[in-house]
PDB file of C-alpha atoms in Angstrom:
ATOM      1  CA  MET A   1     107.513 107.688  99.217  1.00 41.00           C
ATOM      2  CA  THR A   2     106.111 105.069 101.535  1.00 42.00           C
ATOM      3  CA  ASN A   3     107.515 105.350 104.559  1.00 49.00           C
ATOM      4  CA  ARG A   4     105.325 108.188 105.262  1.00 43.00           C
ATOM      5  CA  THR A   5     102.939 105.543 105.603  1.00 40.00           C
ATOM      6  CA  ARG A   6     104.715 103.682 107.191  1.00 44.00           C
ATOM      7  CA  ARG A   7     105.859 106.457 109.486  1.00 50.00           C
ATOM      8  CA  ALA A   8     102.183 106.316 110.219  1.00 46.00           C
ATOM      9  CA  ALA A   9     101.603 103.226 111.113  1.00 41.00           C
ATOM     10  CA  VAL A  10     104.726 103.164 113.430  1.00 46.00           C
ATOM     11  CA  ALA A  11     104.153 106.286 115.617  1.00 46.00           C
ATOM     12  CA  ALA A  12     100.653 105.349 116.857  1.00 39.00           C
ATOM     13  CA  VAL A  13     102.339 103.404 119.844  1.00 39.00           C
ATOM     14  CA  ALA A  14     106.277 105.630 119.520  1.00 43.00           C
ATOM     15  CA  GLY A  15     104.021 107.704 121.914  1.00 39.00           C
ATOM     16  CA  LEU A  16     103.676 104.536 124.667  1.00 36.00           C
ATOM     17  CA  LEU A  17     107.385 103.371 123.866  1.00 42.00           C
ATOM     18  CA  LEU A  18     109.936 104.165 126.625  1.00 42.00           C
ATOM     19  CA  GLY A  19     113.621 104.069 125.551  1.00 46.00           C
ATOM     20  CA  ALA A  20     115.609 100.462 126.132  1.00 51.00           C
ATOM     21  CA  GLN A  21     119.237 102.099 126.921  1.00 59.00           C
ATOM     22  CA  ILE A  22     118.045 105.891 128.420  1.00 56.00           C
ATOM     23  CA  GLY A  23     120.038 108.463 129.649  1.00 58.00           C
ATOM     24  CA  ALA A  24     121.484 112.117 129.320  1.00 59.00           C
ATOM     25  CA  ALA A  25     123.414 114.157 126.913  1.00 57.00           C
ATOM     26  CA  GLY A  26     126.466 116.393 127.891  1.00 52.00           C
ATOM     27  CA  ALA A  27     126.592 119.694 127.554  1.00 47.00           C
ATOM     28  CA  GLU A  28     129.942 119.661 124.477  1.00 54.00           C
ATOM     29  CA  ASP A  29     130.039 119.104 121.911  1.00 54.00           C
ATOM     30  CA  ARG A  30     132.189 115.997 120.295  1.00 66.00           C
ATOM     31  CA  GLU A  31     132.168 114.194 117.331  1.00 72.00           C
ATOM     32  CA  PRO A  32     132.652 110.506 116.588  1.00 75.00           C
ATOM     33  CA  ASP A  33     136.107 109.704 115.805  1.00 78.00           C
ATOM     34  CA  THR A  34     136.385 109.611 111.723  1.00 86.00           C
ATOM     35  CA  HIS A  35     140.412 108.537 111.674  1.00 86.00           C
ATOM     36  CA  ALA A  36     140.442 105.248 110.639  1.00 89.00           C
ATOM     37  CA  ARG A  37     137.698 106.004 108.439  1.00 94.00           C
ATOM     38  CA  LYS A  38     137.405 106.824 104.734  1.00 96.00           C
ATOM     39  CA  LEU A  39     135.328 110.108 103.699  1.00 98.00           C
ATOM     40  CA  VAL A  40     132.592 109.103 100.987  1.00 97.00           C
ATOM     41  CA  ALA A  41     131.277 112.117 101.156  1.00 98.00           C
ATOM     42  CA  GLN A  42     129.514 115.166 102.743  1.00 98.00           C
ATOM     43  CA  ASP A  43     127.527 118.102 102.070  1.00 98.00           C
ATOM     44  CA  GLU A  44     128.293 121.979 104.610  1.00 98.00           C
ATOM     45  CA  PHE A  45     125.545 123.917 102.581  1.00 99.00           C
ATOM     46  CA  THR A  46     127.553 126.689 101.329  1.00 97.00           C
ATOM     47  CA  GLY A  47     126.487 128.166  98.706  1.00 94.00           C
ATOM     48  CA  ASN A  48     122.556 129.078  98.427  1.00 96.00           C
ATOM     49  CA  ARG A  49     120.704 127.053  96.794  1.00 97.00           C
ATOM     50  CA  LEU A  50     119.790 122.844  98.062  1.00 98.00           C
ATOM     51  CA  ASP A  51     122.046 120.425  95.555  1.00 98.00           C
ATOM     52  CA  THR A  52     119.457 118.649  94.221  1.00 98.00           C
ATOM     53  CA  SER A  53     121.605 116.410  92.724  1.00 98.00           C
ATOM     54  CA  LYS A  54     121.956 114.525  96.044  1.00 98.00           C
ATOM     55  CA  TRP A  55     119.091 115.247  97.912  1.00 99.00           C
ATOM     56  CA  SER A  56     115.309 114.796  96.697  1.00 99.00           C
ATOM     57  CA  PRO A  57     113.389 117.176  98.210  1.00 99.00           C
ATOM     58  CA  TYR A  58     108.670 115.889  99.506  1.00 98.00           C
ATOM     59  CA  ASP A  59     106.135 117.561  98.033  1.00 98.00           C
ATOM     60  CA  ALA A  60     103.405 115.436  99.686  1.00 97.00           C
ATOM     61  CA  LYS A  61     101.707 114.936 101.974  1.00 98.00           C
ATOM     62  CA  SER A  62     102.719 114.367 105.607  1.00 98.00           C
ATOM     63  CA  SER A  63     102.908 111.808 108.100  1.00 96.00           C
ATOM     64  CA  ASN A  64      99.722 113.005 109.537  1.00 96.00           C
ATOM     65  CA  GLY A  65      97.549 112.267 105.725  1.00 97.00           C
ATOM     66  CA  ILE A  66      96.692 116.054 106.685  1.00 98.00           C
ATOM     67  CA  SER A  67      99.289 118.277 106.351  1.00 98.00           C
ATOM     68  CA  GLN A  68     101.373 118.687 103.019  1.00 98.00           C
ATOM     69  CA  TRP A  69     104.870 118.403 103.249  1.00 99.00           C
ATOM     70  CA  THR A  70     106.309 121.139 100.299  1.00 98.00           C
ATOM     71  CA  PRO A  71     109.781 121.790  98.440  1.00 99.00           C
ATOM     72  CA  ASP A  72     109.370 125.319  99.580  1.00 98.00           C
ATOM     73  CA  GLU A  73     109.442 125.011 102.799  1.00 99.00           C
ATOM     74  CA  ILE A  74     113.179 123.770 102.084  1.00 99.00           C
ATOM     75  CA  GLY A  75     116.536 126.231 102.188  1.00 98.00           C
ATOM     76  CA  VAL A  76     119.862 126.828 102.326  1.00 99.00           C
ATOM     77  CA  GLY A  77     121.679 130.450 103.518  1.00 98.00           C
ATOM     78  CA  GLY A  78     124.082 131.504 105.486  1.00 97.00           C
ATOM     79  CA  GLY A  79     126.007 127.904 105.933  1.00 98.00           C
ATOM     80  CA  GLU A  80     123.356 125.751 106.891  1.00 99.00           C
ATOM     81  CA  LEU A  81     120.321 123.709 105.770  1.00 99.00           C
ATOM     82  CA  ARG A  82     116.910 124.176 106.963  1.00 99.00           C
ATOM     83  CA  ILE A  83     113.984 122.965 107.037  1.00 99.00           C
ATOM     84  CA  ASN A  84     110.946 125.391 108.365  1.00 98.00           C
ATOM     85  CA  GLY A  85     106.990 124.203 109.085  1.00 98.00           C
ATOM     86  CA  HIS A  86     104.471 127.012 109.471  1.00 99.00           C
ATOM     87  CA  GLY A  87     100.999 126.328 109.740  1.00 98.00           C
ATOM     88  CA  LYS A  88      98.965 127.178 113.657  1.00 98.00           C
ATOM     89  CA  ASP A  89      95.966 124.880 113.010  1.00 98.00           C
ATOM     90  CA  PRO A  90      94.708 122.480 115.251  1.00 98.00           C
ATOM     91  CA  SER A  91      93.968 119.375 112.989  1.00 97.00           C
ATOM     92  CA  GLY A  92      96.596 120.128 110.923  1.00 97.00           C
ATOM     93  CA  LYS A  93      94.428 121.361 108.340  1.00 97.00           C
ATOM     94  CA  GLY A  94      97.047 123.894 105.670  1.00 97.00           C
ATOM     95  CA  ASN A  95      99.574 123.873 107.038  1.00 98.00           C
ATOM     96  CA  ARG A  96     103.308 122.987 106.065  1.00 98.00           C
ATOM     97  CA  SER A  97     106.449 121.564 106.477  1.00 99.00           C
ATOM     98  CA  GLY A  98     109.965 119.686 104.323  1.00 99.00           C
ATOM     99  CA  ALA A  99     111.118 116.304 104.502  1.00 99.00           C
ATOM    100  CA  LEU A 100     113.997 115.197 101.905  1.00 99.00           C
ATOM    101  CA  CYS A 101     116.271 112.724 101.559  1.00 99.00           C
ATOM    102  CA  TRP A 102     119.410 111.883  99.837  1.00 99.00           C
ATOM    103  CA  CYS A 103     118.686 109.068  97.430  1.00 98.00           C
ATOM    104  CA  ARG A 104     119.979 110.940  94.473  1.00 97.00           C
ATOM    105  CA  GLY A 105     123.927 110.307  93.275  1.00 95.00           C
ATOM    106  CA  ALA A 106     126.040 108.648  96.426  1.00 93.00           C
ATOM    107  CA  GLY A 107     123.567 108.231  98.803  1.00 97.00           C
ATOM    108  CA  ASP A 108     123.059 105.240  99.886  1.00 98.00           C
ATOM    109  CA  GLN A 109     125.562 102.016 100.260  1.00 98.00           C
ATOM    110  CA  ALA A 110     125.420  99.208 103.316  1.00 98.00           C
ATOM    111  CA  TYR A 111     126.743  99.854 106.068  1.00 98.00           C
ATOM    112  CA  GLY A 112     129.040 103.156 106.804  1.00 98.00           C
ATOM    113  CA  LEU A 113     129.508 105.643 109.085  1.00 98.00           C
ATOM    114  CA  TRP A 114     126.291 108.687 108.967  1.00 99.00           C
ATOM    115  CA  MET A 115     126.625 112.457 110.869  1.00 98.00           C
ATOM    116  CA  VAL A 116     124.831 115.626 110.888  1.00 99.00           C
ATOM    117  CA  ARG A 117     125.764 118.201 112.731  1.00 98.00           C
ATOM    118  CA  ALA A 118     122.699 119.574 113.916  1.00 99.00           C
ATOM    119  CA  ARG A 119     119.961 121.696 115.608  1.00 99.00           C
ATOM    120  CA  PHE A 120     116.336 121.703 116.312  1.00 99.00           C
ATOM    121  CA  ASP A 121     113.856 125.000 117.168  1.00 99.00           C
ATOM    122  CA  ALA A 122     111.022 124.023 119.902  1.00 99.00           C
ATOM    123  CA  GLY A 123     107.457 124.719 118.861  1.00 98.00           C
ATOM    124  CA  LYS A 124     104.379 122.381 119.719  1.00 98.00           C
ATOM    125  CA  GLY A 125     102.637 120.109 116.560  1.00 98.00           C
ATOM    126  CA  TYR A 126     106.635 119.742 114.729  1.00 98.00           C
ATOM    127  CA  GLY A 127     108.586 117.349 114.995  1.00 98.00           C
ATOM    128  CA  VAL A 128     111.908 115.959 113.574  1.00 98.00           C
ATOM    129  CA  ALA A 129     112.599 112.501 112.455  1.00 98.00           C
ATOM    130  CA  MET A 130     116.605 111.613 110.789  1.00 99.00           C
ATOM    131  CA  LEU A 131     116.985 107.957 109.577  1.00 99.00           C
ATOM    132  CA  LEU A 132     118.362 105.636 106.855  1.00 99.00           C
ATOM    133  CA  TRP A 133     115.451 103.963 104.757  1.00 98.00           C
ATOM    134  CA  PRO A 134     116.224 101.416 102.727  1.00 98.00           C
ATOM    135  CA  GLN A 135     116.388 101.742  98.977  1.00 98.00           C
ATOM    136  CA  SER A 136     114.145  98.909  98.205  1.00 98.00           C
ATOM    137  CA  ASN A 137     111.241 101.012 100.530  1.00 97.00           C
ATOM    138  CA  HIS A 138     110.439  97.070 101.454  1.00 97.00           C
ATOM    139  CA  TRP A 139     109.835  98.035 104.983  1.00 96.00           C
ATOM    140  CA  PRO A 140     109.738  96.625 107.511  1.00 97.00           C
ATOM    141  CA  GLU A 141     112.159  93.584 105.794  1.00 97.00           C
ATOM    142  CA  ASP A 142     115.038  95.652 104.455  1.00 98.00           C
ATOM    143  CA  GLY A 143     115.043  97.210 108.345  1.00 98.00           C
ATOM    144  CA  GLU A 144     114.790 101.148 109.722  1.00 98.00           C
ATOM    145  CA  LEU A 145     117.784 103.107 111.519  1.00 99.00           C
ATOM    146  CA  ASP A 146     116.799 106.075 113.155  1.00 99.00           C
ATOM    147  CA  MET A 147     119.239 107.308 114.233  1.00 98.00           C
ATOM    148  CA  VAL A 148     117.416 111.053 116.003  1.00 98.00           C
ATOM    149  CA  GLU A 149     113.436 111.614 116.520  1.00 98.00           C
ATOM    150  CA  SER A 150     112.795 114.684 117.844  1.00 98.00           C
ATOM    151  CA  ALA A 151     109.670 114.575 119.138  1.00 97.00           C
ATOM    152  CA  ARG A 152     108.462 116.716 122.416  1.00 96.00           C
ATOM    153  CA  PRO A 153     107.988 119.955 121.768  1.00 97.00           C
ATOM    154  CA  GLU A 154     110.658 121.855 124.105  1.00 98.00           C
ATOM    155  CA  ARG A 155     112.807 119.389 122.209  1.00 98.00           C
ATOM    156  CA  ASN A 156     114.973 118.059 125.516  1.00 98.00           C
ATOM    157  CA  THR A 157     115.087 114.421 123.986  1.00 97.00           C
ATOM    158  CA  ALA A 158     116.010 112.351 121.197  1.00 98.00           C
ATOM    159  CA  LEU A 159     114.291 109.111 120.551  1.00 98.00           C
ATOM    160  CA  ALA A 160     117.749 106.069 118.172  1.00 99.00           C
ATOM    161  CA  SER A 161     115.941 102.767 117.284  1.00 98.00           C
ATOM    162  CA  VAL A 162     116.504  99.582 114.943  1.00 98.00           C
ATOM    163  CA  HIS A 163     112.989  98.429 113.494  1.00 98.00           C
ATOM    164  CA  TRP A 164     113.319  95.087 112.114  1.00 98.00           C
ATOM    165  CA  GLY A 165     111.213  92.828 111.105  1.00 97.00           C
ATOM    166  CA  SER A 166     108.513  91.117 109.359  1.00 95.00           C
ATOM    167  CA  LEU A 167     104.973  93.275 108.251  1.00 94.00           C
ATOM    168  CA  PRO A 168     101.967  94.453 109.620  1.00 93.00           C
ATOM    169  CA  ASN A 169     104.549  96.183 111.963  1.00 90.00           C
ATOM    170  CA  GLY A 170     107.923  94.532 112.144  1.00 96.00           C
ATOM    171  CA  GLN A 171     109.783  94.872 115.839  1.00 97.00           C
ATOM    172  CA  ARG A 172     111.367  98.344 117.129  1.00 97.00           C
ATOM    173  CA  ASP A 173     114.026  98.871 120.376  1.00 98.00           C
ATOM    174  CA  SER A 174     114.579 102.534 120.783  1.00 98.00           C
ATOM    175  CA  GLY A 175     117.552 104.450 123.542  1.00 98.00           C
ATOM    176  CA  LYS A 176     116.657 107.622 124.760  1.00 97.00           C
ATOM    177  CA  LEU A 177     118.833 110.515 125.453  1.00 97.00           C
ATOM    178  CA  TRP A 178     117.722 113.396 126.920  1.00 97.00           C
ATOM    179  CA  GLY A 179     119.859 117.429 126.440  1.00 98.00           C
ATOM    180  CA  ASP A 180     119.151 120.129 125.176  1.00 98.00           C
ATOM    181  CA  TYR A 181     118.085 119.762 121.036  1.00 98.00           C
ATOM    182  CA  THR A 182     117.671 123.639 120.730  1.00 98.00           C
ATOM    183  CA  GLN A 183     122.023 123.814 121.132  1.00 98.00           C
ATOM    184  CA  TRP A 184     124.391 122.017 117.657  1.00 98.00           C
ATOM    185  CA  HIS A 185     124.812 118.525 117.979  1.00 98.00           C
ATOM    186  CA  THR A 186     126.491 116.188 115.925  1.00 98.00           C
ATOM    187  CA  TYR A 187     123.915 112.756 115.676  1.00 98.00           C
ATOM    188  CA  ALA A 188     125.351 109.648 113.794  1.00 98.00           C
ATOM    189  CA  VAL A 189     124.895 106.276 113.115  1.00 98.00           C
ATOM    190  CA  ASP A 190     126.676 103.494 112.848  1.00 98.00           C
ATOM    191  CA  TRP A 191     125.717 100.388 110.560  1.00 98.00           C
ATOM    192  CA  GLN A 192     127.759  97.586 110.820  1.00 98.00           C
ATOM    193  CA  PRO A 193     127.482  93.797 110.009  1.00 98.00           C
ATOM    194  CA  GLY A 194     127.294  92.462 112.998  1.00 98.00           C
ATOM    195  CA  PHE A 195     125.559  95.975 115.008  1.00 98.00           C
ATOM    196  CA  VAL A 196     124.455  99.423 114.370  1.00 98.00           C
ATOM    197  CA  LYS A 197     125.690 102.285 117.699  1.00 98.00           C
ATOM    198  CA  TYR A 198     123.882 105.524 117.933  1.00 98.00           C
ATOM    199  CA  SER A 199     125.149 108.300 119.588  1.00 98.00           C
ATOM    200  CA  ILE A 200     125.133 112.099 120.010  1.00 98.00           C
ATOM    201  CA  ASP A 201     128.139 113.909 120.331  1.00 97.00           C
ATOM    202  CA  GLY A 202     130.467 111.215 121.327  1.00 95.00           C
ATOM    203  CA  GLN A 203     127.609 109.888 124.239  1.00 96.00           C
ATOM    204  CA  THR A 204     126.225 106.618 123.393  1.00 97.00           C
ATOM    205  CA  VAL A 205     122.194 106.448 122.777  1.00 98.00           C
ATOM    206  CA  TYR A 206     122.120 103.132 121.607  1.00 98.00           C
ATOM    207  CA  ASP A 207     124.271  99.669 120.728  1.00 98.00           C
ATOM    208  CA  THR A 208     122.253  96.471 119.110  1.00 98.00           C
ATOM    209  CA  ARG A 209     125.353  95.170 121.120  1.00 98.00           C
ATOM    210  CA  TYR A 210     123.647  95.741 124.687  1.00 97.00           C
ATOM    211  CA  SER A 211     119.874  94.763 123.377  1.00 97.00           C
ATOM    212  CA  THR A 212     117.842  91.883 124.912  1.00 96.00           C
ATOM    213  CA  LYS A 213     115.640  92.308 122.040  1.00 96.00           C
ATOM    214  CA  ASN A 214     118.754  90.545 119.485  1.00 96.00           C
ATOM    215  CA  PRO A 215     118.133  93.327 116.510  1.00 98.00           C
ATOM    216  CA  GLY A 216     118.235  92.609 112.854  1.00 97.00           C
ATOM    217  CA  ILE A 217     120.481  94.453 111.250  1.00 98.00           C
ATOM    218  CA  PRO A 218     120.222  95.427 107.428  1.00 98.00           C
ATOM    219  CA  LYS A 219     122.746  93.949 104.621  1.00 98.00           C
ATOM    220  CA  ASN A 220     121.396  96.195 102.222  1.00 98.00           C
ATOM    221  CA  PRO A 221     122.053  99.807 101.121  1.00 99.00           C
ATOM    222  CA  MET A 222     119.976 102.554 102.970  1.00 99.00           C
ATOM    223  CA  HIS A 223     119.982 107.136 102.472  1.00 99.00           C
ATOM    224  CA  LEU A 224     119.385 109.410 105.070  1.00 99.00           C
ATOM    225  CA  VAL A 225     115.843 111.348 105.239  1.00 99.00           C
ATOM    226  CA  ILE A 226     115.542 114.658 107.272  1.00 99.00           C
ATOM    227  CA  GLN A 227     111.383 115.088 107.926  1.00 98.00           C
ATOM    228  CA  GLN A 228     110.064 117.707 110.238  1.00 98.00           C
ATOM    229  CA  GLU A 229     107.101 115.948 111.073  1.00 97.00           C
ATOM    230  CA  PRO A 230     103.476 118.376 111.462  1.00 98.00           C
ATOM    231  CA  GLY A 231     101.482 117.400 114.383  1.00 98.00           C
ATOM    232  CA  PRO A 232      99.002 115.861 115.230  1.00 97.00           C
ATOM    233  CA  PHE A 233     101.011 112.968 114.618  1.00 96.00           C
ATOM    234  CA  GLY A 234     101.023 109.261 116.286  1.00 91.00           C
ATOM    235  CA  ALA A 235      99.711 108.648 120.163  1.00 86.00           C
ATOM    236  CA  PRO A 236      98.629 110.944 122.583  1.00 82.00           C
ATOM    237  CA  GLY A 237     101.355 111.929 123.545  1.00 77.00           C
ATOM    238  CA  TRP A 238     104.263 111.670 120.864  1.00 92.00           C
ATOM    239  CA  ILE A 239     103.696 115.064 117.972  1.00 97.00           C
ATOM    240  CA  PRO A 240     100.316 117.558 119.474  1.00 96.00           C
ATOM    241  CA  ALA A 241      98.887 119.384 117.527  1.00 97.00           C
ATOM    242  CA  PRO A 242     100.501 123.037 117.124  1.00 98.00           C
ATOM    243  CA  ASP A 243      98.734 126.477 119.222  1.00 97.00           C
ATOM    244  CA  GLU A 244      98.784 128.955 119.622  1.00 97.00           C
ATOM    245  CA  SER A 245     101.503 128.962 121.493  1.00 98.00           C
ATOM    246  CA  THR A 246     103.117 127.669 118.489  1.00 98.00           C
ATOM    247  CA  PRO A 247     106.176 130.275 116.548  1.00 98.00           C
ATOM    248  CA  ASP A 248     105.533 131.052 113.887  1.00 98.00           C
ATOM    249  CA  GLN A 249     108.518 128.971 112.208  1.00 99.00           C
ATOM    250  CA  VAL A 250     109.894 125.882 113.389  1.00 99.00           C
ATOM    251  CA  THR A 251     113.671 125.657 111.592  1.00 99.00           C
ATOM    252  CA  THR A 252     115.181 122.303 111.863  1.00 99.00           C
ATOM    253  CA  HIS A 253     118.534 123.264 111.288  1.00 99.00           C
ATOM    254  CA  VAL A 254     122.156 121.244 109.990  1.00 99.00           C
ATOM    255  CA  ASP A 255     124.733 122.412 109.543  1.00 99.00           C
ATOM    256  CA  TRP A 256     126.687 119.474 108.062  1.00 99.00           C
ATOM    257  CA  VAL A 257     126.512 116.286 106.875  1.00 99.00           C
ATOM    258  CA  ARG A 258     129.092 113.771 106.006  1.00 98.00           C
ATOM    259  CA  MET A 259     128.604 110.007 104.718  1.00 98.00           C
ATOM    260  CA  TYR A 260     132.291 107.575 105.908  1.00 98.00           C
ATOM    261  CA  GLU A 261     132.530 103.485 104.667  1.00 95.00           C
TER     262      GLU A 261
END
């Protein structure tokens, strides 16, 4: 997908940007209120294989252009989706991980609420990105909504961002929430015609209505992407290279995904 090339370009500055709205996550795992919403699609990962009528795994170079995204690093079992990362080569060569999009079936829609319950293994040299990407692949004109990016080895920060504007790099505004993201949390993006709001366990991370940058709100259908990013990737301080301290396996765990109108 073309988002690999795009993400490589903007990540060069991502590590240097602080969130415009910054806070700290609480200890309680709560979910946003969905009583007034219509559930339109979900995956609870109760089987033992990936539902490829919904999900399309990547089989390509990862965002750093060196490591590999491969379907072999994606599995379902024990009631969860697992996206694994293997390899400690500091150059990134030969290291491998997984990425996939819910871009089949009912995966693309304009506006709504996306929720993902997930936890991220700590480990230097691998980061996590969960985002909405435009069905058109037109970036940044049709936007990008980053529900969470957690790049630090300790998994103690979550960055949520809105991208909009024109080529080559568009514009970006973000919020950051400190916390322990090796534990289970519910991540959500509420995308409406007038605003985009991100939350973790019901706590707001970023809301375009409080931004001074007047962010552009996407108008066209988008779908969910989950990527485990191998390092080194981006500016210094973003996703560093792995080393001997990196665990033999670093996993992104996803309990469930739900989409609402």
